[in-house]
Coordinates of C-alpha atoms in Angstrom, one line a residue:
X1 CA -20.5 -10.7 -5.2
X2 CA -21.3 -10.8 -1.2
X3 CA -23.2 -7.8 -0.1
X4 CA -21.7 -5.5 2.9
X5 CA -23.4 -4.2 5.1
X6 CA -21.8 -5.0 8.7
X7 CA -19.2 -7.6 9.8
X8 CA -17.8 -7.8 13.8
X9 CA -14.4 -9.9 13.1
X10 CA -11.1 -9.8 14.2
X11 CA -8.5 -7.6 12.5
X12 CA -4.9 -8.0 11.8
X13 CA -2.6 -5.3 11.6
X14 CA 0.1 -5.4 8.3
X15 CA 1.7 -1.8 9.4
X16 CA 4.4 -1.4 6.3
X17 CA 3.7 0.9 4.1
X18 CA 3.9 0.5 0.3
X19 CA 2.5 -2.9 0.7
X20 CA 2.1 -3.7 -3.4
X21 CA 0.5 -6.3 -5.4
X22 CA 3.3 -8.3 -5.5
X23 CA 3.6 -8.9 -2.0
X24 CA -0.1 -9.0 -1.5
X25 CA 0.3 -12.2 -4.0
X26 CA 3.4 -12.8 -5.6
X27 CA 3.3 -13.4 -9.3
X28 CA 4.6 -16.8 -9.3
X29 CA 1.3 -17.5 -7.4
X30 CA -1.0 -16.5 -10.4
X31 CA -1.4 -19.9 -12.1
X32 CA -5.2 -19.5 -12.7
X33 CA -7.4 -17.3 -14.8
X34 CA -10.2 -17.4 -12.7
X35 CA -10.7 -15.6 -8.8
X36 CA -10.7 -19.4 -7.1
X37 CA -7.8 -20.7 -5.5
X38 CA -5.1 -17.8 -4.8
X39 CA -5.8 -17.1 -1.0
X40 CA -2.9 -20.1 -0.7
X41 CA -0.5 -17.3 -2.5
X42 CA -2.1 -14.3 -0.4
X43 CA 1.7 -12.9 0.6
X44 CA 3.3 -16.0 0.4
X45 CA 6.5 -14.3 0.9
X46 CA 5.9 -13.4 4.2
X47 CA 3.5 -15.9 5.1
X48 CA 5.9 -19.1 4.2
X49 CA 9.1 -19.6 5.6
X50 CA 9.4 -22.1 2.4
X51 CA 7.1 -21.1 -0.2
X52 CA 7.4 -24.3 -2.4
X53 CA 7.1 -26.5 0.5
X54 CA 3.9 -24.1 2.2
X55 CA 5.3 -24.0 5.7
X56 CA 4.1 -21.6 7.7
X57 CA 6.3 -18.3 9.1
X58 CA 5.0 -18.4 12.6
X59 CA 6.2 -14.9 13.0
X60 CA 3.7 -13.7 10.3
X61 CA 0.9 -12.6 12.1
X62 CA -1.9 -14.2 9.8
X63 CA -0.3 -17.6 11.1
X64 CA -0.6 -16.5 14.5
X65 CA -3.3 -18.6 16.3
X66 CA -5.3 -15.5 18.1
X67 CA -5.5 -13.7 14.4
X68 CA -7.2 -17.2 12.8
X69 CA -10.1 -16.0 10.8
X70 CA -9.3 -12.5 10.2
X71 CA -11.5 -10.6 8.0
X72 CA -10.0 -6.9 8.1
X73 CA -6.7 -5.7 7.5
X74 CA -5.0 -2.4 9.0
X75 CA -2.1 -1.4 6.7
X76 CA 0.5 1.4 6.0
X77 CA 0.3 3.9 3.6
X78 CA -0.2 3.5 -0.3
X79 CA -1.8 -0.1 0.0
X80 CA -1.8 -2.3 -2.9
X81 CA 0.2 -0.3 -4.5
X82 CA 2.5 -1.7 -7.9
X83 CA 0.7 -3.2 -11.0
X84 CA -3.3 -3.2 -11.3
X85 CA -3.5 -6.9 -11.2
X86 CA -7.0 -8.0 -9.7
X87 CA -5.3 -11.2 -8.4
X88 CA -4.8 -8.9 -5.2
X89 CA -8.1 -8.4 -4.4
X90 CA -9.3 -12.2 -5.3
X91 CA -6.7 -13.4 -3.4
X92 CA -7.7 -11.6 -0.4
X93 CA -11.4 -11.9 -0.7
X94 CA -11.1 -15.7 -1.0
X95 CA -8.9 -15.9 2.4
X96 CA -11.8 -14.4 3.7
X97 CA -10.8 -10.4 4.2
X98 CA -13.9 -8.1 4.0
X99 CA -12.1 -5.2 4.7
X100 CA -9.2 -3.0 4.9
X101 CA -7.7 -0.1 7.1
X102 CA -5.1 2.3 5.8
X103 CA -4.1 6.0 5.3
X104 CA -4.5 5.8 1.6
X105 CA -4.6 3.0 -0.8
X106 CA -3.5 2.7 -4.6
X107 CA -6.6 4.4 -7.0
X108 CA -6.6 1.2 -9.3
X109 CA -6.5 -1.6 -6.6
X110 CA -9.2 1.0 -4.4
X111 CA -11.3 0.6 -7.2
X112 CA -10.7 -3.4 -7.7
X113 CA -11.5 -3.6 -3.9
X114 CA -15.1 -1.9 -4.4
X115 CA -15.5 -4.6 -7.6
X116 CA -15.0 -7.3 -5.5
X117 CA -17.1 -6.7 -2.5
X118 CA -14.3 -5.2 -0.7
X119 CA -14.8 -2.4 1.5
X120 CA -11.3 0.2 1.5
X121 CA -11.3 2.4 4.3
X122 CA -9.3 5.8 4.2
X123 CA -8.5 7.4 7.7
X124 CA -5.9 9.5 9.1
X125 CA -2.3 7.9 9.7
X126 CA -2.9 8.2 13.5
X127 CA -6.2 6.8 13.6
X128 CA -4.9 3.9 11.5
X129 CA -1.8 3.4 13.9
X130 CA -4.1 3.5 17.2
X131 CA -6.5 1.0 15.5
X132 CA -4.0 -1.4 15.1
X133 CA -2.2 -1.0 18.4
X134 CA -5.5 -2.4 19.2
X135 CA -5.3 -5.3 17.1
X136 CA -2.5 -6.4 18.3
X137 CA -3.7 -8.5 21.0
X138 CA -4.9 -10.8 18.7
X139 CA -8.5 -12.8 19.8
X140 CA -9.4 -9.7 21.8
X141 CA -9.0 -7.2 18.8
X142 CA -12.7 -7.7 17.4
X143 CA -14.0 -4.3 15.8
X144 CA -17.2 -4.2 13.9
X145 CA -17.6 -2.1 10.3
X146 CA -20.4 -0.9 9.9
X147 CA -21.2 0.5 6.3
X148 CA -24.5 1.4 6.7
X149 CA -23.8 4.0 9.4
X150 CA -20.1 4.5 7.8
X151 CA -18.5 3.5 11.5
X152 CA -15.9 1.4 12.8
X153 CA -16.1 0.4 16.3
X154 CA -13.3 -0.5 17.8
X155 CA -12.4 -3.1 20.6
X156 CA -12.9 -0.2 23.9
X157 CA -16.3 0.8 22.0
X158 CA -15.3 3.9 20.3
X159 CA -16.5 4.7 17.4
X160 CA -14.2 6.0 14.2
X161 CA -16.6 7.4 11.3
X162 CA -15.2 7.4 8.0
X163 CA -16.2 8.7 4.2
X164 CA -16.8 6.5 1.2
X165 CA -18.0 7.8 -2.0
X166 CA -22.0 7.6 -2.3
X167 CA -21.7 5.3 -5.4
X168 CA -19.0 3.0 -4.1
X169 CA -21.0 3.0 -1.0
X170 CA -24.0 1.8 -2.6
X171 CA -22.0 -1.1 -5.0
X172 CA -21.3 -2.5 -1.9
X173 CA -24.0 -2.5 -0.2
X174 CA -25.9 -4.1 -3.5
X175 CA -23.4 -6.6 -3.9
X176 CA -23.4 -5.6 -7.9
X177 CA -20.2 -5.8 -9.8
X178 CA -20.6 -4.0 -13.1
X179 CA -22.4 -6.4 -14.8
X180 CA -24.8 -7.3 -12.3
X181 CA -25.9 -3.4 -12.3
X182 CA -26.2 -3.2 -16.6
X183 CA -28.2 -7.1 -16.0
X184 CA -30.5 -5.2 -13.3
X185 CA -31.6 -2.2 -16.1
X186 CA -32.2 -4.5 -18.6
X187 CA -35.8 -3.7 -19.2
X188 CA -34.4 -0.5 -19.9
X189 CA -32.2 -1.1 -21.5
X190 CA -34.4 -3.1 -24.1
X191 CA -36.8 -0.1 -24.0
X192 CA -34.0 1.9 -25.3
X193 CA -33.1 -0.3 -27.9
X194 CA -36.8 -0.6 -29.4
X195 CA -37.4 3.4 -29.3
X196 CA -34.0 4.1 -31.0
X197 CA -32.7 1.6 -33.1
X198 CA -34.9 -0.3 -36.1
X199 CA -34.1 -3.8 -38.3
X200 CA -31.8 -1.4 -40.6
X201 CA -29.5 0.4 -37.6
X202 CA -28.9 -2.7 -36.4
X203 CA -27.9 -4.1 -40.0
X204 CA -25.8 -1.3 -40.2
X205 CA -23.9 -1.5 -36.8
X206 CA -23.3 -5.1 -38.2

């Protein structure tokens, strides 16, 4: 997955709370078994005014011209929220989001997010709300994340520090899902093997 270390993009604020997995991407939109082509279904029931037919709700602010290649999201309370389905997070990484602003997030889709090169950001409910006052001039509501000082800075040049746990912190800024960190121990790994297990424990696990 894509490294994070610091993106300066625009953000688009979603301000409902309970925004779940269904709405994130609807389950009708889950035709594939892999993580490539399900931004088209990224909330598809606001983001279509007719879903089968794709046309764009121009009230939706994603379709909105001046929020065009968003890359963070400032949301409600208790985001992705409802089943654990991963879909969520693909969905949204392939559109192209990076990150995500909101009181408090769902533990399971939280933990999907840091999987998938997503970085969740936890801040107060009026922090959240004054960020995305911000962002709601569209174009002019750039804010940069920075991960490797654990800052936002927002469009006037303020600058809103936030927590992340150390690990989740540092799968991010690898890049490495959790195979990518057993591949990079290998070695060890093999090392392990050869001082612990013989021909006949392995004829035995068999």
């Amino acid at each position: 997955m894509e490294k994070f270390t610091k993106i300066t993009a625009i953000a688009a604020p979603v301000m409902r709370t309970n925004i779940d997995t269904d709405i994130i991407i609807p389950s009708r939109e889950m035709k594939r078994v892999s993580k490539k082509g399900l931004s088209n279904g990224l909330f598809a029931g606001w983001r279509y005014s007719d879903i089968d037919a794709r046309t764009p709700n121009p009230e939706f602010v994603l379709n909105k011209p001046g929020y065009f290649g968003t890359q963070i999201l400032i949301a409600g309370e208790n985001f992705g929220c409802g089943s654990s389905r991963e879909h969520a997070v693909w969905a949204l990484a392939e559109y192209g989001i990076r990150a995500i602003i909101a009181p408090s997030f769902s533990a399971i889709f939280q933990s999907n997010c840091i999987q998938n090169g997503l970085l969740p950001i936890t801040l107060s409910s009026d922090d959240v709300t004054g960020l995305a006052d911000q962002a709601s001039g569209g174009s002019a509501g750039v804010f940069s994340v920075d991960l490797l000082e654990n800052t936002i800075t927002d469009p006037a040049s303020r600058i809103h520090p936030f927590k992340i746990g150390t690990n989740q912190r540092q799968t991010l800024l690898d890049g490495l899902d959790p195979i990518d960190r057993t591949l990079k121990m290998k070695s060890e790994i093999e090392r392990f093997e050869l001082a612990h297990f013989n021909e006949n424990s392995w004829a035995d696990l068999r």
